[in-house]
Amino acid sequence: MIDFTVYRTATGEVVRSGYAGSEDECLSQAFEGESVYVGKARFDQYIADGKPVDMPSKPDEHHVFDWTHRTWIDPRTMEDRRRSLRERVTERRWEIETGGITLQNSVRVLTGKPDQDRITAVIVNADIAGIDAVDFKADSGWARLTIDELRGVARAIGLHVQACFSAERTHHAAIDQLRTEAETEAYDISAGWPLTHNSIETQ
């Protein structure tokens, strides 16, 4: 049996392959606009000057292969690039917002919405019950906190969350001003976020 590869005549793009009993049978496998290379070629190759050629390496996931010019191109518009950056910034904001903070007393607390709700519930219930201090299970371990200290924790979390959203808004405004591909490639989404370790006062 003889291997054959069918490719588009105009571009060299490999479309299918197989094997046949004779060379004439191989050559008969092409439809209109197609040609046959008698031999085996991979789908990450194209046919040029009658033989398989390896495609160049793909630069990144955004690129698509331009078969006419036999090169990778990035089809994204500037708005596509800005939208992608904004989405990445929003993901980064959520990671930092919910990732927790370490207070100046070395108590580390989580900052997701369920954690905020839990602290608020403890404060409300303690006020109702007339409790002055609680055993609080922080992310870093147990801590004995007064209700005023717990209010300080809630305040620190609130400031942290707002700082995250403010940083996200600043990034989005800056991204909207980007005008070239080079600017979008160079844009640093890791800058300008609030600190999360040993920097938050609870009073």
XYZ file of N, CA, C and O in Angstrom:
812
model
N 0.844 -1.196 0.000
C 0.000 0.000 0.000
C 0.884 1.252 0.000
O 1.966 1.271 0.585
N 0.393 2.307 -0.641
C 1.160 3.535 -0.793
C 0.454 4.669 -0.051
O -0.747 4.896 -0.212
N 1.214 5.381 0.773
C 0.662 6.537 1.483
C 0.418 7.690 0.516
O 1.198 7.906 -0.423
N -0.657 8.442 0.763
C -0.890 9.663 -0.003
C -1.412 10.747 0.939
O -1.983 10.470 2.001
N -1.209 11.999 0.539
C -1.694 13.148 1.291
C -2.368 14.107 0.325
O -1.760 14.499 -0.678
N -3.608 14.459 0.631
C -4.342 15.412 -0.197
C -4.186 16.800 0.414
O -4.327 16.973 1.617
N -3.870 17.773 -0.430
C -3.705 19.141 0.060
C -4.359 20.130 -0.902
O -4.622 19.801 -2.065
N -4.650 21.318 -0.371
C -5.245 22.353 -1.210
C -4.167 22.909 -2.140
O -3.105 23.348 -1.677
N -4.440 22.917 -3.405
C -3.439 23.302 -4.406
C -2.943 24.727 -4.183
O -1.745 25.006 -4.280
N -3.854 25.641 -3.869
C -3.486 27.057 -3.776
C -2.639 27.372 -2.549
O -1.801 28.276 -2.587
N -2.844 26.624 -1.463
C -2.196 27.007 -0.205
C -1.254 25.945 0.357
O -0.432 26.237 1.211
N -1.391 24.695 -0.113
C -0.567 23.621 0.435
C -1.111 23.033 1.718
O -0.478 22.150 2.328
N -2.291 23.481 2.180
C -2.863 22.988 3.438
C -3.248 21.511 3.317
O -3.966 21.115 2.399
N -2.750 20.711 4.251
C -3.085 19.285 4.277
C -4.527 19.124 4.737
O -4.929 19.678 5.770
N -5.332 18.371 3.956
C -6.745 18.201 4.306
C -7.103 16.767 4.687
O -8.008 16.540 5.483
N -6.385 15.791 4.146
C -6.640 14.402 4.534
C -5.501 13.534 4.016
O -4.715 13.944 3.159
N -5.419 12.345 4.552
C -4.378 11.413 4.113
C -4.923 9.993 4.168
O -5.985 9.735 4.740
N -4.187 9.092 3.568
C -4.613 7.696 3.550
C -3.608 6.859 2.791
O -2.441 7.242 2.641
N -4.056 5.744 2.301
C -3.177 4.910 1.490
C -4.014 4.180 0.441
O -5.219 3.999 0.585
N -3.356 3.829 -0.652
C -4.040 3.176 -1.781
C -3.121 2.110 -2.372
O -1.933 2.015 -2.017
N -3.685 1.359 -3.307
C -2.946 0.229 -3.849
C -1.943 0.590 -4.917
O -1.027 -0.194 -5.199
N -2.102 1.765 -5.533
C -1.169 2.159 -6.591
C -1.032 3.670 -6.607
O -1.844 4.397 -6.017
N -0.020 4.167 -7.312
C 0.192 5.603 -7.384
C -0.950 6.273 -8.125
O -1.396 7.365 -7.730
N -1.440 5.632 -9.194
C -2.570 6.198 -9.936
C -3.803 6.312 -9.035
O -4.541 7.300 -9.106
N -4.010 5.312 -8.191
C -5.149 5.347 -7.273
C -4.965 6.468 -6.246
O -5.923 7.136 -5.860
N -3.719 6.685 -5.818
C -3.437 7.790 -4.907
C -3.796 9.123 -5.563
O -4.458 9.976 -4.970
N -3.343 9.313 -6.796
C -3.555 10.581 -7.497
C -5.029 10.847 -7.768
O -5.439 11.993 -7.953
N -5.838 9.804 -7.774
C -7.261 9.965 -8.068
C -8.064 10.434 -6.855
O -9.276 10.661 -6.960
N -7.403 10.612 -5.693
C -8.119 10.963 -4.466
C -8.438 12.451 -4.364
O -9.200 12.858 -3.493
N -7.871 13.268 -5.247
C -8.059 14.714 -5.145
C -9.375 15.151 -5.776
O -9.785 14.637 -6.822
N -10.043 16.123 -5.111
C -11.221 16.761 -5.670
C -10.796 18.076 -6.330
O -9.616 18.410 -6.375
N -11.778 18.852 -6.802
C -11.474 20.129 -7.449
C -10.764 21.054 -6.454
O -11.160 21.181 -5.289
N -9.692 21.675 -6.923
C -8.930 22.577 -6.080
C -7.930 21.876 -5.183
O -7.287 22.525 -4.349
N -7.791 20.571 -5.339
C -6.879 19.802 -4.497
C -5.815 19.115 -5.346
O -5.994 18.906 -6.552
N -4.719 18.777 -4.696
C -3.653 18.007 -5.320
C -3.256 16.890 -4.374
O -3.670 16.863 -3.208
N -2.436 15.970 -4.887
C -2.019 14.822 -4.077
C -0.506 14.767 -4.011
O 0.188 14.882 -5.030
N -0.014 14.632 -2.792
C 1.400 14.325 -2.570
C 1.475 12.833 -2.275
O 0.806 12.335 -1.359
N 2.239 12.118 -3.076
C 2.385 10.677 -2.864
C 3.410 10.481 -1.753
O 4.617 10.604 -1.958
N 2.921 10.225 -0.594
C 3.744 10.102 0.598
C 2.922 10.558 1.796
O 1.764 10.976 1.670
N 3.517 10.508 2.958
C 2.801 10.850 4.175
C 3.234 12.227 4.662
O 4.422 12.514 4.784
N 2.252 13.100 4.951
C 2.519 14.417 5.531
C 1.612 14.597 6.745
O 0.519 14.056 6.806
N 2.094 15.388 7.715
C 1.329 15.627 8.933
C 0.456 16.878 8.770
O 0.681 17.699 7.884
N -0.496 17.009 9.688
C -1.370 18.172 9.624
C -0.700 19.435 10.163
O -1.262 20.516 10.054
N 0.485 19.301 10.771
C 1.247 20.490 11.166
C 2.315 20.800 10.112
O 3.310 21.456 10.391
N 2.074 20.334 8.886
C 2.928 20.635 7.741
C 2.063 21.174 6.611
O 0.834 21.063 6.633
N 2.709 21.767 5.624
C 2.030 22.131 4.387
C 2.900 21.635 3.235
O 4.089 21.327 3.420
N 2.325 21.553 2.062
C 3.047 21.059 0.902
C 3.503 22.240 0.060
O 2.699 23.081 -0.348
N 4.797 22.321 -0.169
C 5.371 23.390 -0.997
C 6.431 22.779 -1.903
O 7.252 21.972 -1.451
N 6.376 23.144 -3.164
C 7.324 22.607 -4.148
C 7.331 21.082 -4.135
O 8.374 20.433 -4.268
N 6.143 20.507 -3.935
C 5.994 19.060 -4.045
C 6.473 18.262 -2.850
O 6.610 17.042 -2.949
N 6.725 18.909 -1.693
C 7.178 18.146 -0.528
C 6.660 18.792 0.762
O 6.354 19.989 0.802
N 6.561 18.017 1.850
C 6.056 18.555 3.118
C 7.059 19.521 3.750
O 8.268 19.299 3.713
N 6.523 20.596 4.330
C 7.330 21.584 5.037
C 6.705 21.797 6.415
O 5.487 21.970 6.529
N 7.533 21.796 7.464
C 7.011 22.032 8.810
C 6.502 23.458 8.950
O 7.153 24.410 8.501
N 5.333 23.603 9.578
C 4.827 24.933 9.887
C 5.730 25.569 10.938
O 6.277 24.865 11.793
N 5.907 26.889 10.915
C 6.681 27.545 11.984
C 5.951 27.407 13.321
O 4.742 27.148 13.354
N 6.672 27.578 14.390
C 6.072 27.450 15.724
C 4.994 28.509 15.929
O 5.148 29.662 15.519
N 3.927 28.112 16.602
C 2.831 29.034 16.894
C 3.247 29.976 18.020
O 3.623 29.522 19.108
N 3.188 31.289 17.804
C 3.665 32.234 18.825
C 2.888 32.152 20.137
O 3.471 32.174 21.213
N 1.555 32.081 20.055
C 0.735 31.947 21.261
C -0.649 31.483 20.840
O -0.933 31.291 19.662
N -1.545 31.334 21.835
C -2.854 30.741 21.547
C -3.742 31.624 20.701
O -4.745 31.151 20.146
N -3.421 32.913 20.577
C -4.266 33.827 19.820
C -4.016 33.754 18.319
O -4.866 34.176 17.538
N -2.887 33.249 17.917
C -2.521 33.265 16.501
C -3.238 32.149 15.722
O -3.518 31.073 16.258
N -3.534 32.451 14.471
C -4.074 31.463 13.533
C -3.152 31.442 12.313
O -2.493 32.435 12.007
N -3.148 30.294 11.643
C -2.226 30.165 10.518
C -2.850 30.717 9.246
O -3.973 30.374 8.879
N -2.125 31.602 8.599
C -2.534 32.162 7.318
C -1.941 31.268 6.233
O -0.749 31.341 5.926
N -2.781 30.423 5.673
C -2.282 29.436 4.711
C -1.805 30.087 3.420
O -0.905 29.578 2.764
N -2.390 31.216 3.058
C -1.985 31.882 1.824
C -0.547 32.381 1.915
O 0.252 32.204 0.986
N -0.210 32.993 3.060
C 1.137 33.540 3.245
C 2.035 32.612 4.050
O 3.209 32.915 4.269
N 1.437 31.508 4.537
C 2.179 30.479 5.278
C 2.938 31.065 6.470
O 4.131 30.844 6.650
N 2.172 31.791 7.259
C 2.732 32.379 8.476
C 1.620 32.530 9.501
O 0.438 32.518 9.153
N 1.988 32.675 10.765
C 1.006 32.885 11.826
C 0.644 34.358 11.897
O 1.498 35.227 11.795
N -0.632 34.641 12.097
C -1.089 36.012 12.269
C -1.976 36.094 13.509
O -2.595 35.109 13.914
N -2.012 37.261 14.101
C -2.886 37.512 15.248
C -4.095 38.289 14.733
O -3.971 39.461 14.375
N -5.273 37.674 14.695
C -6.440 38.336 14.094
C -7.166 39.291 15.032
O -8.149 39.919 14.644
N -6.694 39.430 16.270
C -7.415 40.267 17.226
C -7.358 41.742 16.842
O -6.320 42.250 16.435
N -8.485 42.404 17.023
C -8.523 43.851 16.850
C -7.996 44.502 18.135
O -7.809 43.837 19.161
N -7.799 45.814 18.093
C -7.367 46.516 19.293
C -8.410 46.376 20.399
O -8.068 46.224 21.572
N -9.688 46.416 20.050
C -10.710 46.271 21.085
C -10.685 44.857 21.668
O -10.899 44.680 22.871
N -10.403 43.852 20.841
C -10.240 42.493 21.362
C -9.115 42.448 22.393
O -9.248 41.831 23.458
N -8.012 43.109 22.085
C -6.862 43.114 22.986
C -7.183 43.856 24.284
O -6.832 43.400 25.370
N -7.861 44.981 24.158
C -8.231 45.725 25.369
C -9.219 44.931 26.215
O -9.102 44.892 27.452
N -10.176 44.279 25.557
C -11.149 43.475 26.295
C -10.464 42.338 27.043
O -10.794 42.060 28.206
N -9.514 41.688 26.401
C -8.774 40.599 27.050
C -8.017 41.097 28.276
O -8.013 40.441 29.327
N -7.391 42.274 28.151
C -6.682 42.848 29.300
C -7.644 43.178 30.434
O -7.357 42.914 31.607
N -8.790 43.761 30.094
C -9.766 44.093 31.137
C -10.246 42.831 31.858
O -10.407 42.829 33.090
N -10.463 41.768 31.103
C -10.905 40.510 31.716
C -9.833 39.948 32.645
O -10.134 39.442 33.728
N -8.575 40.031 32.226
C -7.482 39.551 33.073
C -7.346 40.386 34.340
O -7.067 39.852 35.424
N -7.557 41.697 34.209
C -7.508 42.574 35.380
C -8.627 42.211 36.359
O -8.412 42.150 37.576
N -9.820 41.964 35.834
C -10.942 41.604 36.702
C -10.674 40.288 37.419
O -10.989 40.144 38.611
N -10.091 39.331 36.729
C -9.717 38.068 37.369
C -8.686 38.305 38.466
O -8.762 37.720 39.558
N -7.726 39.187 38.180
C -6.696 39.507 39.170
C -7.312 40.187 40.391
O -6.946 39.889 41.535
N -8.254 41.118 40.156
C -8.922 41.780 41.276
C -9.632 40.767 42.162
O -9.522 40.816 43.384
N -10.337 39.822 41.560
C -11.072 38.826 42.349
C -10.098 37.978 43.168
O -10.364 37.679 44.341
N -8.972 37.588 42.579
C -7.990 36.776 43.299
C -7.462 37.512 44.529
O -7.351 36.938 45.612
N -7.121 38.796 44.346
C -6.569 39.571 45.466
C -7.664 39.902 46.473
O -7.456 39.817 47.693
N -8.836 40.265 45.971
C -9.956 40.622 46.859
C -10.300 39.481 47.809
O -10.530 39.699 49.011
N -10.350 38.267 47.302
C -10.795 37.121 48.104
C -9.649 36.312 48.693
O -9.889 35.329 49.385
N -8.395 36.732 48.432
C -7.249 35.931 48.843
C -6.840 36.078 50.290
O -5.977 35.350 50.767
N -7.442 37.035 51.013
C -7.123 37.197 52.427
C -6.137 38.318 52.677
O -5.419 38.765 51.775
N -6.111 38.786 53.928
C -5.169 39.815 54.356
C -4.560 39.416 55.690
O -5.178 38.691 56.478
N -3.347 39.876 55.937
C -2.691 39.665 57.222
C -2.666 40.989 57.966
O -2.143 41.986 57.460
N -3.229 40.996 59.163
C -3.324 42.218 59.953
C -2.020 42.479 60.687
O -1.140 41.615 60.756
N -1.904 43.668 61.262
C -0.657 44.026 61.938
C -0.390 43.183 63.185
O 0.742 43.101 63.643
N -1.444 42.554 63.728
C -1.236 41.645 64.864
C -0.935 40.222 64.404
O -1.021 39.282 65.191
N -0.613 40.084 63.091
C -0.245 38.802 62.461
C -1.412 37.843 62.321
O -1.216 36.672 61.957
N -2.611 38.291 62.614
C -3.787 37.462 62.367
C -4.136 37.562 60.883
O -4.269 38.659 60.342
N -4.246 36.404 60.242
C -4.606 36.375 58.823
C -6.073 35.983 58.692
O -6.506 34.974 59.261
N -6.829 36.776 57.949
C -8.246 36.498 57.752
C -8.544 36.386 56.264
O -7.906 37.049 55.433
N -9.505 35.540 55.950
C -9.961 35.420 54.572
C -10.932 36.554 54.275
O -11.550 37.121 55.182
N -11.082 36.892 52.993
C -11.811 38.103 52.643
C -12.903 37.883 51.600
O -13.401 38.842 51.003
N -13.266 36.630 51.370
C -14.353 36.358 50.446
C -15.683 36.802 51.030
O -15.801 37.100 52.222
N -16.717 36.843 50.210
C -18.037 37.274 50.685
C -18.536 36.422 51.844
O -19.056 36.977 52.834
N -18.406 35.097 51.837
C -18.864 34.302 52.990
C -18.115 34.674 54.272
O -18.707 34.663 55.356
N -16.817 34.994 54.156
C -16.029 35.365 55.334
C -16.478 36.717 55.878
O -16.585 36.908 57.093
N -16.778 37.654 54.981
C -17.285 38.949 55.419
C -18.625 38.793 56.133
O -18.857 39.400 57.186
N -19.496 37.975 55.564
C -20.816 37.759 56.165
C -20.685 37.108 57.542
O -21.445 37.437 58.469
N -19.744 36.187 57.675
C -19.568 35.487 58.956
C -19.128 36.459 60.043
O -19.628 36.423 61.165
N -18.188 37.359 59.725
C -17.720 38.327 60.709
C -18.842 39.285 61.091
O -19.040 39.609 62.274
N -19.601 39.741 60.097
C -20.731 40.631 60.380
C -21.741 39.952 61.304
O -22.241 40.572 62.254
N -22.026 38.672 61.051
C -22.973 37.930 61.889
C -22.473 37.797 63.316
O -23.251 37.926 64.277
N -21.163 37.553 63.492
C -20.595 37.445 64.843
C -20.756 38.758 65.588
O -21.142 38.785 66.770
N -20.472 39.876 64.924
C -20.579 41.189 65.559
C -22.022 41.470 65.973
O -22.301 41.900 67.104
N -22.957 41.224 65.065
C -24.376 41.480 65.354
C -24.858 40.609 66.507
O -25.499 41.082 67.455
N -24.536 39.311 66.447
C -24.999 38.394 67.488
C -24.350 38.695 68.831
O -24.979 38.553 69.885
N -23.080 39.119 68.804
C -22.395 39.463 70.057
C -23.029 40.687 70.698
O -23.187 40.754 71.927
N -23.391 41.668 69.882
C -24.067 42.854 70.410
C -25.396 42.473 71.051
O -25.753 42.961 72.130
N -26.138 41.606 70.380
C -27.446 41.184 70.911
C -27.273 40.429 72.227
O -28.038 40.624 73.184
N -26.230 39.580 72.260
C -26.018 38.744 73.439
C -25.231 39.446 74.541
O -25.064 38.895 75.637
N -24.724 40.636 74.275
C -23.941 41.352 75.267
C -22.575 40.741 75.504
O -22.018 40.844 76.601
N -22.005 40.128 74.478
C -20.692 39.495 74.589
C -19.617 40.520 74.252
O -19.714 41.244 73.257
N -18.570 40.588 75.089
C -17.502 41.568 74.881
C -16.346 41.035 74.036
O -15.607 41.807 73.420
N -16.144 39.694 74.004
C -15.023 39.093 73.265
C -15.444 37.722 72.762
O -16.335 37.077 73.338
N -14.824 37.288 71.701
C -15.159 35.990 71.109
C -13.879 35.236 70.751
O -12.822 35.836 70.547
N -14.017 33.925 70.713
C -12.955 33.094 70.144
C -13.187 33.055 68.642
O -14.193 32.524 68.163
N -12.245 33.627 67.934
C -12.401 33.803 66.482
C -11.431 32.880 65.754
O -10.229 32.899 66.019
N -11.980 32.077 64.839
C -11.142 31.169 64.066
C -10.735 31.847 62.769
O -11.469 31.856 61.790
N -9.541 32.430 62.785
C -9.005 33.101 61.602
C -8.321 32.075 60.694
O -8.139 30.914 61.070
N -7.923 32.528 59.520
C -7.212 31.637 58.600
C -5.875 31.200 59.199
O -5.386 30.107 58.914
N -5.303 32.048 60.045
C -4.005 31.745 60.666
C -4.147 30.926 61.950
O -3.147 30.503 62.533
N -5.370 30.724 62.415
C -5.590 29.954 63.637
C -6.497 30.701 64.593
O -7.065 31.745 64.272
N -6.639 30.160 65.791
C -7.535 30.764 66.782
C -6.960 32.063 67.333
O -5.758 32.198 67.521
N -7.885 33.006 67.600
C -7.505 34.271 68.232
C -8.643 34.717 69.140
O -9.826 34.519 68.828
N -8.283 35.284 70.275
C -9.280 35.868 71.181
C -9.374 37.347 70.860
O -8.412 38.109 71.029
N -10.534 37.780 70.371
C -10.703 39.162 69.943
C -11.876 39.794 70.661
O -12.927 39.161 70.852
N -11.703 41.033 71.052
C -12.843 41.794 71.557
C -13.741 42.144 70.375
O -13.326 42.090 69.207
N -14.966 42.520 70.685
C -15.883 42.890 69.606
C -15.383 44.135 68.890
O -15.501 44.248 67.667
N -14.772 45.071 69.626
C -14.187 46.241 68.965
C -13.061 45.830 68.020
O -12.916 46.393 66.924
N -12.233 44.865 68.450
C -11.170 44.364 67.564
C -11.769 43.695 66.335
O -11.256 43.842 65.214
N -12.867 42.967 66.521
C -13.522 42.305 65.392
C -14.124 43.333 64.438
O -14.084 43.148 63.216
N -14.639 44.420 65.004
C -15.110 45.508 64.134
C -13.939 46.082 63.323
O -14.090 46.452 62.163
N -12.772 46.159 63.961
C -11.591 46.622 63.250
C -11.218 45.681 62.110
O -10.790 46.132 61.034
N -11.383 44.368 62.331
C -11.120 43.388 61.266
C -12.089 43.616 60.109
O -11.697 43.625 58.934
N -13.370 43.804 60.444
C -14.377 44.048 59.403
C -14.045 45.320 58.630
O -14.180 45.375 57.397
N -13.588 46.346 59.352
C -13.211 47.598 58.694
C -12.023 47.371 57.759
O -12.002 47.868 56.623
N -11.024 46.613 58.228
C -9.839 46.347 57.403
C -10.221 45.588 56.140
O -9.712 45.870 55.049
N -11.138 44.622 56.274
C -11.576 43.861 55.099
C -12.307 44.785 54.124
O -12.089 44.738 52.906
N -13.187 45.647 54.673
C -13.914 46.581 53.812
C -12.988 47.504 53.048
O -13.177 47.752 51.845
N -11.953 48.021 53.730
C -10.979 48.883 53.059
C -10.208 48.117 51.991
O -9.925 48.647 50.905
N -9.865 46.877 52.301
C -9.135 46.044 51.338
C -9.970 45.805 50.084
O -9.481 45.963 48.961
N -11.221 45.422 50.276
C -12.097 45.139 49.126
C -12.271 46.386 48.270
O -12.170 46.333 47.034
N -12.508 47.532 48.909
C -12.689 48.768 48.144
C -11.417 49.141 47.399
O -11.466 49.614 46.250
N -10.261 48.934 48.033
C -8.989 49.231 47.366
C -8.803 48.355 46.134
O -8.258 48.800 45.111
N -9.261 47.109 46.214
C -9.159 46.205 45.054
C -10.010 46.705 43.897
O -9.571 46.730 42.740
N -11.248 47.125 44.192
C -12.114 47.627 43.128
C -11.590 48.953 42.564
O -11.696 49.199 41.351
N -11.033 49.799 43.422
C -10.463 51.056 42.935
C -9.293 50.792 41.992
O -9.144 51.453 40.950
N -8.447 49.811 42.344
C -7.317 49.460 41.487
C -7.807 48.889 40.157
O -7.260 49.205 39.089
N -8.859 48.068 40.211
C -9.417 47.512 38.970
C -9.939 48.631 38.074
O -9.695 48.635 36.858
N -10.646 49.589 38.666
C -11.175 50.707 37.867
C -10.041 51.504 37.235
O -10.128 51.905 36.064
N -8.975 51.746 37.993
C -7.823 52.486 37.461
C -7.204 51.741 36.281
O -6.861 52.343 35.249
N -7.051 50.423 36.421
C -6.517 49.620 35.320
C -7.422 49.708 34.094
O -6.942 49.896 32.965
N -8.723 49.552 34.290
C -9.643 49.579 33.148
C -9.561 50.919 32.418
O -9.581 50.958 31.183
N -9.477 52.021 33.188
C -9.371 53.337 32.555
C -8.081 53.464 31.754
O -8.070 54.027 30.646
N -6.991 52.933 32.297
C -5.707 52.987 31.589
C -5.737 52.126 30.333
O -5.219 52.520 29.277
N -6.345 50.963 30.433
C -6.428 50.052 29.277
C -7.242 50.680 28.154
O -6.910 50.536 26.971
N -8.295 51.405 28.507
C -9.120 52.057 27.485
C -8.341 53.085 26.668
O -8.750 53.442 25.561
N -7.220 53.555 27.207
C -6.411 54.558 26.511
C -5.331 53.939 25.625
O -4.633 54.663 24.901
N -5.162 52.619 25.685
C -4.130 51.963 24.873
C -4.520 52.017 23.400
O -5.663 51.743 23.043
N -3.563 52.330 22.547
C -3.873 52.532 21.133
C -3.072 51.638 20.181
O -3.391 51.571 18.991
N -2.035 50.971 20.663
C -1.220 50.141 19.765
C -1.058 48.737 20.341
O -1.213 48.522 21.553
N -0.737 47.795 19.461
C -0.487 46.426 19.906
C 0.677 46.382 20.882
O 0.647 45.637 21.870
N 1.713 47.159 20.614
C 2.883 47.183 21.496
C 2.494 47.628 22.899
O 2.994 47.101 23.895
N 1.595 48.610 22.994
C 1.144 49.081 24.306
C 0.376 47.998 25.051
O 0.549 47.839 26.268
N -0.452 47.257 24.353
C -1.204 46.183 25.026
C -0.275 45.055 25.454
O -0.465 44.460 26.516
N 0.737 44.761 24.638
C 1.677 43.704 24.993
C 2.518 44.102 26.207
O 2.880 43.261 27.028
N 2.818 45.380 26.332
C 3.689 45.842 27.416
C 2.922 46.154 28.700
O 3.536 46.348 29.744
N 1.605 46.183 28.628
C 0.826 46.620 29.792
C 0.979 45.640 30.956
O 0.840 44.424 30.799
N 1.240 46.176 32.138
C 1.508 45.368 33.336
C 0.272 45.343 34.228
O -0.020 46.319 34.921
N -0.441 44.218 34.233
C -1.647 44.121 35.057
C -1.318 43.804 36.510
O -2.208 43.813 37.364
N -0.054 43.526 36.820
C 0.314 43.143 38.186
C 0.604 44.349 39.074
O 0.764 44.199 40.289
N 0.663 45.534 38.497
C 1.023 46.738 39.269
C -0.211 47.386 39.879
O -1.327 47.253 39.377
N 0.001 48.096 41.006
C -1.030 48.966 41.541
C -2.052 48.343 42.459
O -3.042 48.995 42.808
N -1.853 47.095 42.862
C -2.826 46.436 43.736
C -2.483 46.678 45.201
O -1.322 46.877 45.545
N -3.488 46.625 46.091
C -3.211 46.867 47.515
C -2.367 45.750 48.124
O -2.436 44.594 47.694
N -1.580 46.112 49.128
C -0.798 45.132 49.869
C -1.745 44.272 50.712
O -2.803 44.724 51.143
N -1.334 43.032 50.963
C -2.193 42.127 51.717
C -1.512 41.533 52.927
O -2.111 40.717 53.630
N -0.256 41.918 53.201
C 0.497 41.294 54.300
C 0.996 42.347 55.281
O 1.718 43.274 54.900
N 0.630 42.178 56.559
C 1.183 42.968 57.669
C 1.099 44.469 57.436
O 1.996 45.223 57.816
N 0.024 44.897 56.790
C -0.067 46.323 56.471
C -1.416 46.908 56.827
O -1.659 48.088 56.588
N -2.308 46.083 57.354
C -3.660 46.533 57.588
C -3.880 46.808 59.068
O -3.702 45.930 59.907
N -4.241 48.039 59.388
C -4.568 48.369 60.769
C -6.024 48.021 61.047
O -6.891 48.185 60.196
N -6.300 47.566 62.255
C -7.666 47.191 62.611
C -8.332 48.228 63.499
O -9.459 48.033 63.932
N -7.626 49.284 63.797
C -8.202 50.320 64.662
C -8.466 51.576 63.852
O -7.760 51.854 62.915
